[in-house]
XYZ file of C-alpha atoms in Angstrom:
110
model
C -15.787 -16.838 5.700
C -14.886 -14.663 2.696
C -11.444 -13.102 1.741
C -9.895 -10.493 -0.578
C -6.022 -10.033 -0.825
C -3.884 -7.874 -2.976
C -0.246 -7.452 -3.425
C 1.315 -3.687 -4.210
C 4.570 -2.990 -5.427
C 6.789 -0.608 -3.526
C 9.855 1.281 -5.187
C 13.032 -0.247 -3.377
C 13.696 3.226 -1.993
C 10.668 3.430 0.209
C 10.657 2.373 3.616
C 8.596 -0.264 5.076
C 8.131 1.822 8.304
C 7.111 4.988 6.436
C 4.415 3.206 4.820
C 3.241 1.317 7.871
C 2.939 4.719 9.534
C 0.721 5.964 6.806
C -1.502 2.200 6.640
C -1.766 2.705 10.491
C -3.049 6.408 10.526
C -5.499 5.638 7.944
C -6.753 2.399 9.660
C -7.152 4.627 12.714
C -8.788 7.434 10.904
C -11.618 4.928 9.471
C -12.158 3.269 13.235
C -10.406 0.298 12.535
C -8.650 -1.030 15.562
C -4.834 -2.112 15.278
C -4.580 -5.397 17.261
C -0.629 -6.190 17.126
C 2.010 -4.312 15.337
C 5.301 -5.731 14.592
C 8.331 -3.640 13.274
C 11.763 -5.395 12.536
C 14.073 -3.498 10.177
C 12.788 -4.302 6.635
C 9.451 -5.516 7.877
C 6.519 -4.249 9.152
C 3.318 -6.434 10.137
C -0.100 -4.808 10.926
C -2.952 -7.100 12.134
C -6.352 -5.589 12.562
C -9.992 -5.972 13.169
C -12.340 -3.557 11.665
C -15.792 -2.889 13.720
C -19.074 -4.398 13.432
C -21.736 -2.842 10.936
C -25.072 -3.529 9.643
C -23.438 -5.871 6.870
C -20.782 -7.521 8.953
C -19.524 -8.629 12.190
C -16.254 -6.953 11.160
C -13.349 -8.374 9.523
C -9.851 -9.246 10.277
C -7.019 -7.121 8.118
C -3.482 -8.425 7.791
C -0.886 -6.274 6.054
C 2.531 -7.205 5.594
C 5.208 -4.625 4.298
C 8.761 -5.674 3.087
C 11.510 -3.744 0.862
C 9.520 -3.996 -2.529
C 5.789 -4.853 -1.635
C 2.758 -4.542 0.534
C 0.414 -7.733 1.081
C -2.833 -7.136 2.359
C -5.445 -9.704 3.054
C -8.991 -9.139 4.666
C -11.575 -11.700 5.665
C -14.528 -12.239 7.651
C -13.901 -15.360 9.958
C -17.912 -15.457 11.210
C -19.873 -14.884 7.979
C -20.103 -16.918 4.653
C -20.986 -13.569 2.953
C -19.350 -10.400 3.743
C -21.145 -8.110 1.323
C -18.023 -6.926 -0.314
C -16.431 -5.684 3.016
C -13.260 -7.451 2.826
C -12.738 -6.228 -0.803
C -13.469 -2.575 0.653
C -10.869 -3.239 3.559
C -8.234 -4.172 0.681
C -9.169 -1.460 -1.455
C -8.560 1.089 1.194
C -5.177 0.017 1.952
C -4.231 -0.027 -1.536
C -5.599 3.666 -1.786
C -3.659 4.578 1.072
C -0.478 3.225 -0.300
C -0.803 5.079 -3.477
C -1.596 8.142 -2.085
C 1.501 8.002 0.344
C 3.819 7.095 -2.428
C 1.857 10.013 -5.016
C 2.321 12.366 -1.736
C 6.009 11.501 -1.294
C 6.354 12.227 -5.164
C 7.683 8.276 -5.294
C 5.020 7.506 -7.531
C 3.420 9.690 -10.351
C -0.322 9.344 -10.535
C -1.723 7.489 -13.512
């Protein structure tokens, strides 16, 4: 089993629900199936599964969004080597969050 994970800081003024919407839309646009989505005030959880490909049987993706941070993890439960797919999934979520913050004027691009 291979894993990749990251933590992204969010400004306290950014709503977890707003970030979750951007992430969910990006996942759907990339043919990633959202298995479960849990929403509470100040907390969002997205569990998703990527489609199988030539390099992978598919990965499980977990995204937890709370005030101040996004935690994302991707794992390939059925493979010893995932050829970088888990890392690619995590980067996709990181890029989506940063693009959303930049577009909303909350983050100044480097």
